[in-house]
PDB file of C-alpha atoms in Angstrom:
ATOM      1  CA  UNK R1433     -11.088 -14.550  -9.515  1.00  0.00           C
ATOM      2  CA  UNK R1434      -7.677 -15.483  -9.990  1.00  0.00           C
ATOM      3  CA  UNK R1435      -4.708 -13.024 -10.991  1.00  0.00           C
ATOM      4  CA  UNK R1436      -2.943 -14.001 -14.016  1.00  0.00           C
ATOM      5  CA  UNK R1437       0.185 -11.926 -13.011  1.00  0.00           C
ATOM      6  CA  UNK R1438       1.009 -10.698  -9.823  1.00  0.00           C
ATOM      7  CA  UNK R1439      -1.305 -10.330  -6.706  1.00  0.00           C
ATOM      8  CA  UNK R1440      -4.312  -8.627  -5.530  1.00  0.00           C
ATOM      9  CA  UNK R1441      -4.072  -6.750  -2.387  1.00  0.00           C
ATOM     10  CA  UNK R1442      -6.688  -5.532  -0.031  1.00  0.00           C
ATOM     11  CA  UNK R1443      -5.905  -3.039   3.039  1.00  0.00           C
ATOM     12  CA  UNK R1444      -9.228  -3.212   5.236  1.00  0.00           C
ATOM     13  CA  UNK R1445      -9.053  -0.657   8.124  1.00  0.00           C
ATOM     14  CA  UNK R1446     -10.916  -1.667  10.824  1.00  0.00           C
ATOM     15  CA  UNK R1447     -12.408  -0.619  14.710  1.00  0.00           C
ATOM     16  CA  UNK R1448     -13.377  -3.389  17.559  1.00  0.00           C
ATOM     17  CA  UNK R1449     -16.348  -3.751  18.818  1.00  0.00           C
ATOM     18  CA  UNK R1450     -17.686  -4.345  22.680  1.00  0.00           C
ATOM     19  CA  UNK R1451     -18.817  -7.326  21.230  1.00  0.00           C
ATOM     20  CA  UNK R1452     -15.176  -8.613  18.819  1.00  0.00           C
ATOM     21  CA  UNK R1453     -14.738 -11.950  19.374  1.00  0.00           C
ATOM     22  CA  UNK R1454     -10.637 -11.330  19.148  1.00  0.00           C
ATOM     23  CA  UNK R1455     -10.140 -15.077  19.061  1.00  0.00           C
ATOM     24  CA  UNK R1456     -12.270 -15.330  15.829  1.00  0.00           C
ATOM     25  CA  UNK R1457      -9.655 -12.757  14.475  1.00  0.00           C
ATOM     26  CA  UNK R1458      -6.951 -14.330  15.238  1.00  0.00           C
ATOM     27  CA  UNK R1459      -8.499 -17.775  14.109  1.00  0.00           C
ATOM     28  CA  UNK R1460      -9.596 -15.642  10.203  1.00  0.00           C
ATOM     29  CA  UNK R1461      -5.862 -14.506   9.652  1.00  0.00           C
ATOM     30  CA  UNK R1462      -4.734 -17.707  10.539  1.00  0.00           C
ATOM     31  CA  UNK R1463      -7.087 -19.216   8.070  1.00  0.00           C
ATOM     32  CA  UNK R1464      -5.898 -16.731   5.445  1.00  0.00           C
ATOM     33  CA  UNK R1465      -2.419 -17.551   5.958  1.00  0.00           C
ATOM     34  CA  UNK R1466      -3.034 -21.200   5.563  1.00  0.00           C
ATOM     35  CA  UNK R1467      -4.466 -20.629   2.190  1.00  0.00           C
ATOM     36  CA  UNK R1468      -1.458 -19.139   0.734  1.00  0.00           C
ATOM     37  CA  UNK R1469      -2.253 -15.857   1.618  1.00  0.00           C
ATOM     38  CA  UNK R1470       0.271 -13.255   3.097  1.00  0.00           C
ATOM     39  CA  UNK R1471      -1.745 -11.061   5.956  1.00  0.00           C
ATOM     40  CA  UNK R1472       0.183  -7.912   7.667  1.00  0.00           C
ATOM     41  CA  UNK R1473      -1.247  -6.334  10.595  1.00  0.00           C
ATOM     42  CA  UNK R1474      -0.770  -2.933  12.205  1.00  0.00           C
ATOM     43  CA  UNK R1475      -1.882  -0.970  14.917  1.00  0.00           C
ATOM     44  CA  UNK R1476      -3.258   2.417  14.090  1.00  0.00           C
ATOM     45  CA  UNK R1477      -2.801   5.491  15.534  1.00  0.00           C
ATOM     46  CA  UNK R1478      -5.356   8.611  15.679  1.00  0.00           C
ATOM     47  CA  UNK R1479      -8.896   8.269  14.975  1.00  0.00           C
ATOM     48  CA  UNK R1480      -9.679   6.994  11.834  1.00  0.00           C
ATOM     49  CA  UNK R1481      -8.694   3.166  12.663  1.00  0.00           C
ATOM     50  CA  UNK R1482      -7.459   1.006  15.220  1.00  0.00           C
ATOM     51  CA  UNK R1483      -6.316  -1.979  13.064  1.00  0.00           C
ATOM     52  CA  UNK R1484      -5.202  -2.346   9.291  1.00  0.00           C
ATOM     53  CA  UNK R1485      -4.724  -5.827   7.898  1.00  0.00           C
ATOM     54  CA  UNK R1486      -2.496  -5.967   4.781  1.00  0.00           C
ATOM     55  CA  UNK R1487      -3.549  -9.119   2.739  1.00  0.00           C
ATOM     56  CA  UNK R1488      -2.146 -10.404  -0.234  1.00  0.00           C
ATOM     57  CA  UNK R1489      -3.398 -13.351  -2.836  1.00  0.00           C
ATOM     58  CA  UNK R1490      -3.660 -14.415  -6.280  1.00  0.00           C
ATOM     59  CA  UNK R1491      -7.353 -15.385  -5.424  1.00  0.00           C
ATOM     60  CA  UNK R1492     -10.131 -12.219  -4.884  1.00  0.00           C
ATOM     61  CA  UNK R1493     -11.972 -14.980  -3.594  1.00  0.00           C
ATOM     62  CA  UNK R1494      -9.094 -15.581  -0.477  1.00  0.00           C
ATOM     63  CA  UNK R1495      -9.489 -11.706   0.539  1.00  0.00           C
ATOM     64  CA  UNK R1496     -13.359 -11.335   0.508  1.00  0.00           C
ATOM     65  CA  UNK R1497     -13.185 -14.534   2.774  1.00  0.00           C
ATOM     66  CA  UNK R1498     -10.635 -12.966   4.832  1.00  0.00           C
ATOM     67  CA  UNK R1499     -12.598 -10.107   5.407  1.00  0.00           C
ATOM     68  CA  UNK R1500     -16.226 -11.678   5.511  1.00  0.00           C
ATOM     69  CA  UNK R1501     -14.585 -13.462   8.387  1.00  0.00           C
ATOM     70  CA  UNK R1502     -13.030 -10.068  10.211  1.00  0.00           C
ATOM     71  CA  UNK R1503     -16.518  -8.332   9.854  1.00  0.00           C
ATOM     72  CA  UNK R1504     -18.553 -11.493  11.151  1.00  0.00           C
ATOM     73  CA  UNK R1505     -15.740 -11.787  14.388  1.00  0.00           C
ATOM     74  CA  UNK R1506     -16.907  -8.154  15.055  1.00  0.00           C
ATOM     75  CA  UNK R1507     -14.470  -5.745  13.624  1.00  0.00           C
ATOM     76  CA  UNK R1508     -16.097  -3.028  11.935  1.00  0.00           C
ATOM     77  CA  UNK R1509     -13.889  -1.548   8.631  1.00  0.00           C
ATOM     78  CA  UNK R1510     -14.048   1.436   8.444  1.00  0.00           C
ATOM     79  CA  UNK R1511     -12.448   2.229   5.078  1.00  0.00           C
ATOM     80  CA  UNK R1512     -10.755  -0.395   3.048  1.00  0.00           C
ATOM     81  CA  UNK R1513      -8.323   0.085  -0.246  1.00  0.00           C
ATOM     82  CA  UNK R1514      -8.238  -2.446  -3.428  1.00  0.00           C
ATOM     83  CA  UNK R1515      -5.182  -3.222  -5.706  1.00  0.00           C
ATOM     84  CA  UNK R1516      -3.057  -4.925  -7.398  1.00  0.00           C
ATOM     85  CA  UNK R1517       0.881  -5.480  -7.481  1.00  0.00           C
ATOM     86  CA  UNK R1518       2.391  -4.209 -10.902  1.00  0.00           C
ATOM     87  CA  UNK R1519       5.517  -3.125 -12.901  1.00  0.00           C
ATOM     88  CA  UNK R1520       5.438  -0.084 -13.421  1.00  0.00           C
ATOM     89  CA  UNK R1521       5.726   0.816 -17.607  1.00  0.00           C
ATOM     90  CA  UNK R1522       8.589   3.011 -16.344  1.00  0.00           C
ATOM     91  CA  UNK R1523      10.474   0.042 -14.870  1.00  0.00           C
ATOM     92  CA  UNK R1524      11.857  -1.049 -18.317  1.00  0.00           C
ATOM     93  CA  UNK R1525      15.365  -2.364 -17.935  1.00  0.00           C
ATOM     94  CA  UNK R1526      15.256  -3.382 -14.292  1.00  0.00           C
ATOM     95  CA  UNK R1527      16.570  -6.269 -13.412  1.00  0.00           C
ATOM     96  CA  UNK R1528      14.314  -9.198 -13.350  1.00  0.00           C
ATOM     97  CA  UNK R1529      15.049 -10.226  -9.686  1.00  0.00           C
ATOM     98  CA  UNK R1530      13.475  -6.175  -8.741  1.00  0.00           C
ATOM     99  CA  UNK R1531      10.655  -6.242 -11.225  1.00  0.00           C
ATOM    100  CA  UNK R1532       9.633  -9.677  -9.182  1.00  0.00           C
ATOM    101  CA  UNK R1533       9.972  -8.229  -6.369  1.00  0.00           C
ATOM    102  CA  UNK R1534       7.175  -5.947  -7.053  1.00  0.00           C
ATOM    103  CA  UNK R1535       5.125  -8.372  -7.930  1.00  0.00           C
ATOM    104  CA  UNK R1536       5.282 -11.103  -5.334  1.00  0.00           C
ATOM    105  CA  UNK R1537       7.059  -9.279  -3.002  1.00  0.00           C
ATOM    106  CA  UNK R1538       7.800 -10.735   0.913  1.00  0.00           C
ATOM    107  CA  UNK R1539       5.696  -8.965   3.401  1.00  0.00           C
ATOM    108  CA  UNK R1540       6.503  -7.282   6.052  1.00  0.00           C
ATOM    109  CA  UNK R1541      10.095  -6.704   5.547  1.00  0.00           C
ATOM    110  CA  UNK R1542      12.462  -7.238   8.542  1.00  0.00           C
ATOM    111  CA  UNK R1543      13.020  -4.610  11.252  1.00  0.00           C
ATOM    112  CA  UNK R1544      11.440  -2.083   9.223  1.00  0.00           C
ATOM    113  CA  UNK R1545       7.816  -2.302  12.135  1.00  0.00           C
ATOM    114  CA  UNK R1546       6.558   1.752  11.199  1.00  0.00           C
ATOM    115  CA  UNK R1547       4.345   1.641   8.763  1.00  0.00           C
ATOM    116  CA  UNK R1548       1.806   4.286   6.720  1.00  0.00           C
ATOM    117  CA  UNK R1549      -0.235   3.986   3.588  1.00  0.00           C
ATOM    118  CA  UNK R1550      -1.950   6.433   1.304  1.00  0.00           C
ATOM    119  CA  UNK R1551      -3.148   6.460  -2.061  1.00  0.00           C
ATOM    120  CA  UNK R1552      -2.478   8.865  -4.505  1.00  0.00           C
ATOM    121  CA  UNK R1553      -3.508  10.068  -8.260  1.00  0.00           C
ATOM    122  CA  UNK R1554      -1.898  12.091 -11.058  1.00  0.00           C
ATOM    123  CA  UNK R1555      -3.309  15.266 -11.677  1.00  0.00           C
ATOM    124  CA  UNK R1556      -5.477  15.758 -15.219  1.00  0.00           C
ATOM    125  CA  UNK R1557      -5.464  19.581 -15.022  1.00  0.00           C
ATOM    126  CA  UNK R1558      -4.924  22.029 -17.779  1.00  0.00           C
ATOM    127  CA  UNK R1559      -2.035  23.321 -15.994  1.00  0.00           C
ATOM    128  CA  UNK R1560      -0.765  19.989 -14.812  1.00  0.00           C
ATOM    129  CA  UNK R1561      -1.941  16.880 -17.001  1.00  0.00           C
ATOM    130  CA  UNK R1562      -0.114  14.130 -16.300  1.00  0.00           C
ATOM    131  CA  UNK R1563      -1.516  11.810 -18.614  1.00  0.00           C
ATOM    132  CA  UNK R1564      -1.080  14.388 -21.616  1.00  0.00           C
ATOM    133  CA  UNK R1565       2.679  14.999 -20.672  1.00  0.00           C
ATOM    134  CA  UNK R1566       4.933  12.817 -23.629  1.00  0.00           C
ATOM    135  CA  UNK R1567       6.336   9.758 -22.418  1.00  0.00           C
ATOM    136  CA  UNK R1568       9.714  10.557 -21.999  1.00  0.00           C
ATOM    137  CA  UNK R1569       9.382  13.459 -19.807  1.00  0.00           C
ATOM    138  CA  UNK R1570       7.217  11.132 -18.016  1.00  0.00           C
ATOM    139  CA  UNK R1571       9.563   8.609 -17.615  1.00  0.00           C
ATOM    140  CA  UNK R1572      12.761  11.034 -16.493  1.00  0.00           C
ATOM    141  CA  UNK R1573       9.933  12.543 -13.749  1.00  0.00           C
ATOM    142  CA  UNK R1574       9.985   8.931 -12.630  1.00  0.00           C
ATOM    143  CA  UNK R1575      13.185   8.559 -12.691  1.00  0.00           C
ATOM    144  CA  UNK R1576      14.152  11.339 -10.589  1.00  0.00           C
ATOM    145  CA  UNK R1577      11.302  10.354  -7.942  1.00  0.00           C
ATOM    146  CA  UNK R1578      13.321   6.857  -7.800  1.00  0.00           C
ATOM    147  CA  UNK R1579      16.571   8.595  -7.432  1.00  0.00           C
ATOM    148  CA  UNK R1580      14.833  10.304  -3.786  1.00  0.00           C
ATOM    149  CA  UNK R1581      13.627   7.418  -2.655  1.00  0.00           C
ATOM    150  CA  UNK R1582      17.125   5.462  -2.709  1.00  0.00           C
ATOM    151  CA  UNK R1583      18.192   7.829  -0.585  1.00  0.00           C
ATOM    152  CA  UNK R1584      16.216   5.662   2.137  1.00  0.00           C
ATOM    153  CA  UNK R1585      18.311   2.748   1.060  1.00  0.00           C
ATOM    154  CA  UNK R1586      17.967   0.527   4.029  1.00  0.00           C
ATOM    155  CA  UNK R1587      15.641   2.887   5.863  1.00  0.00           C
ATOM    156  CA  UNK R1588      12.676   1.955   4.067  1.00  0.00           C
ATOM    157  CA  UNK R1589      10.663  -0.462   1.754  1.00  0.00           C
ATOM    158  CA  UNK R1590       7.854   1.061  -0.301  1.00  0.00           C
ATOM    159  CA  UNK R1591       5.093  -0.464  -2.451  1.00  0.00           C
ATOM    160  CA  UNK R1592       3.354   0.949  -5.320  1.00  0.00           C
ATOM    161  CA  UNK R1593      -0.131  -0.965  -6.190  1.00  0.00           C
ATOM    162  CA  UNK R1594      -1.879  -0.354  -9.250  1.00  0.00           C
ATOM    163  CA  UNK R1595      -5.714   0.476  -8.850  1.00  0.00           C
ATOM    164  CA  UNK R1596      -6.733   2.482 -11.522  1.00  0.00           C
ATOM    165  CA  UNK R1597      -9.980   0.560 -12.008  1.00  0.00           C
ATOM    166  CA  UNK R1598     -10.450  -0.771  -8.918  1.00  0.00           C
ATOM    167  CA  UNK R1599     -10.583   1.879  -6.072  1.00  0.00           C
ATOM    168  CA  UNK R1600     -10.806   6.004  -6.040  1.00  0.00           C
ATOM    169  CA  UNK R1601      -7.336   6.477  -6.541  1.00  0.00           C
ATOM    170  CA  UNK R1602      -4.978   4.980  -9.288  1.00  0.00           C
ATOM    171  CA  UNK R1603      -2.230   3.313  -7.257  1.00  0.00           C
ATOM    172  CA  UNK R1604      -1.520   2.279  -3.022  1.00  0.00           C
ATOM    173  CA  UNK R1605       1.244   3.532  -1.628  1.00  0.00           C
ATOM    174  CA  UNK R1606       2.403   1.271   1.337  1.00  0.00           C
ATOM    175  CA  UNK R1607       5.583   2.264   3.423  1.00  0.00           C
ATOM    176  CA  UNK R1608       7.510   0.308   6.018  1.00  0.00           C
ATOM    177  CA  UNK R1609       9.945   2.185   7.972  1.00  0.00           C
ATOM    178  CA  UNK R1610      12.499   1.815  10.739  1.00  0.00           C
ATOM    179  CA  UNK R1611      10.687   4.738  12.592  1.00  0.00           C
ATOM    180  CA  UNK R1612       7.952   7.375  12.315  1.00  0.00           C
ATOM    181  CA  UNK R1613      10.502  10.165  11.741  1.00  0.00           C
ATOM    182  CA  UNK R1614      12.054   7.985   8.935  1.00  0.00           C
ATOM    183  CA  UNK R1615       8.443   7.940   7.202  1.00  0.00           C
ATOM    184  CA  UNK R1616       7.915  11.619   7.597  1.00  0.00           C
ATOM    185  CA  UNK R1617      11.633  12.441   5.482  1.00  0.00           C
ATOM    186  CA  UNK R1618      10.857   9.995   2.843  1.00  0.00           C
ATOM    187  CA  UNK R1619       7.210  11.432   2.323  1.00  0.00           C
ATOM    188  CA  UNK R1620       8.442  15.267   2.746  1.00  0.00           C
ATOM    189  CA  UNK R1621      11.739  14.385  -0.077  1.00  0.00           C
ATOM    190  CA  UNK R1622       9.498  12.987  -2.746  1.00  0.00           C
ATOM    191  CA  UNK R1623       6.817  15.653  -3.003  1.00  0.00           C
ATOM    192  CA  UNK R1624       9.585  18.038  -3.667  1.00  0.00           C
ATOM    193  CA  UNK R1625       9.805  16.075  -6.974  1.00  0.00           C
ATOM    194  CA  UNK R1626       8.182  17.324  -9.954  1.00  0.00           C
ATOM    195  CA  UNK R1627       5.892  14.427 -10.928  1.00  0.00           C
ATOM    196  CA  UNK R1628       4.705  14.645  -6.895  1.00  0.00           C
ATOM    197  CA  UNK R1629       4.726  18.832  -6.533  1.00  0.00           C
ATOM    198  CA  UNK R1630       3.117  19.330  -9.675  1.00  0.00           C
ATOM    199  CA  UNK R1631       1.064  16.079 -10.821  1.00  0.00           C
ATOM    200  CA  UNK R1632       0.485  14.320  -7.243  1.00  0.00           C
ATOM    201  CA  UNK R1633      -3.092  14.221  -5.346  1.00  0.00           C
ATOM    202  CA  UNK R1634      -3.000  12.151  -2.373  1.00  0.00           C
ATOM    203  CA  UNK R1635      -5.920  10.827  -0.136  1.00  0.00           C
ATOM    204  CA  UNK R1636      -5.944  10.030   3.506  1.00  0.00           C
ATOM    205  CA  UNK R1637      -2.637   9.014   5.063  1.00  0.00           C
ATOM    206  CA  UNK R1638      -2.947   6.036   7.451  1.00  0.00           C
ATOM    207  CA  UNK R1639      -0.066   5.564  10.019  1.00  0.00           C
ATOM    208  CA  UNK R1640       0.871   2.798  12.620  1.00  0.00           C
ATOM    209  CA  UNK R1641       3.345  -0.105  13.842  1.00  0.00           C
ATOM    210  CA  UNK R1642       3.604  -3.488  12.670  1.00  0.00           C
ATOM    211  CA  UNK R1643       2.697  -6.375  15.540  1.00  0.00           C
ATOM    212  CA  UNK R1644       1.342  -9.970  15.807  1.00  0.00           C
ATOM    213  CA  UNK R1645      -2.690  -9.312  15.606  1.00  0.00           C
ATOM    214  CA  UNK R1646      -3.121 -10.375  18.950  1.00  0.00           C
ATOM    215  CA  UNK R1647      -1.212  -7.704  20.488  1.00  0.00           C
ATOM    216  CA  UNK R1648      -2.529  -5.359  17.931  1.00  0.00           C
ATOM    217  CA  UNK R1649      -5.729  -6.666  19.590  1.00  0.00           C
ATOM    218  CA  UNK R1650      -5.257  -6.560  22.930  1.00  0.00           C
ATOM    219  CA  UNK R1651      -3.890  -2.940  22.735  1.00  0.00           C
TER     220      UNK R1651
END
């Protein structure tokens, strides 16, 4: 199941076991990394995880390996989130070194270890119908969302997956930050943006640190 543009990404949130064999997990990211496949790991805070592995591949095939061997080293996921890198049809006119950037970007980015995910939808309401609004307006909603985020120039590194199709939600929204409080601003700016205050739905907001999965391990 190869990608024809781009890459598939899986986040698998996971708990240990009395009986994780945390060699085994080391040994399965390892493995995935060997065949060509990036793997970010973070340590999760509050109750709904202990461990999120980031993995990204052109190959499906690579990731349900990856996480057939996580499950049979004794990790149990807990919740898990399928997509796929993408530009955006708003993204027209970028330049071509950003548009590949969101679609084989370099994971994790340096110094930036806080990091939080969430998916999110557009809103099909009567009051609030995102896909029913014209393209244009749109488009400058977009653009004025992208305008917030540069604020965080050099503070953070967001990506948007695409999985409209593939999971609950229509796109992954993966943020690494140079703190927690840093995460919070971003996240608290952009809803106050009208394509987020009136059209965004978000799910369940996973937060943590970046670390080697050993230490994310033995923590």
């Amino acid at each position: 199941m190869l990608m024809e543009e781009g890459l598939s990404v899986v986040h698998l949130f996971a708990k240990p076991t009395p009986g994780t064999d945390r060699e085994a997990v080391v040994a399965a990211v390892k493995a995935a990394r060997a065949d060509d496949c990036q793997v970010v790991t973070a340590a999760i805070l509050g109750h709904k995880a202990d461990v999120c592995f980031m993995a990204l591949s052109t190959d499906w095939r690579v990731l349900r390996r990856l996480q057939t061997a996580l499950q049979h080293a004794g990790l149990v996921v807990v919740d898990s989130y399928v997509s796929i890198t993408e530009v955006s049809e708003y993204a027209s006119g970028m330049p071509t070194e950003m548009l590949q950037a969101r679609l084989h970007p370099e994971l994790p980015p340096e110094g930036k270890s806080a990091f939080c995910f969430y998916p999110m939808s557009k809103k099909r309401e009567a009051h609030a119908n995102w896909f029913a609004t014209p393209f244009d307006e749109r488009r400058s909603m977009m653009m004025e969302h992208g305008t917030s985020g540069r604020t965080f120039a050099g503070k953070v590194v967001q990506l948007v997956t695409a999985s409209t199709g593939l999971d609950d939600f229509e796109w992954g929204v993966t943020l690494f930050a140079l703190s927690p409080e840093v995460l919070k601003d971003v996240v608290y700016t952009m809803r106050f943006d009208e394509g987020s205050a009136l059209y965004g739905e978000f799910g369940a907001f996973y937060v943590g640190y970046l670390d080697d999965v050993a230490e994310v391990l033995g923590r």
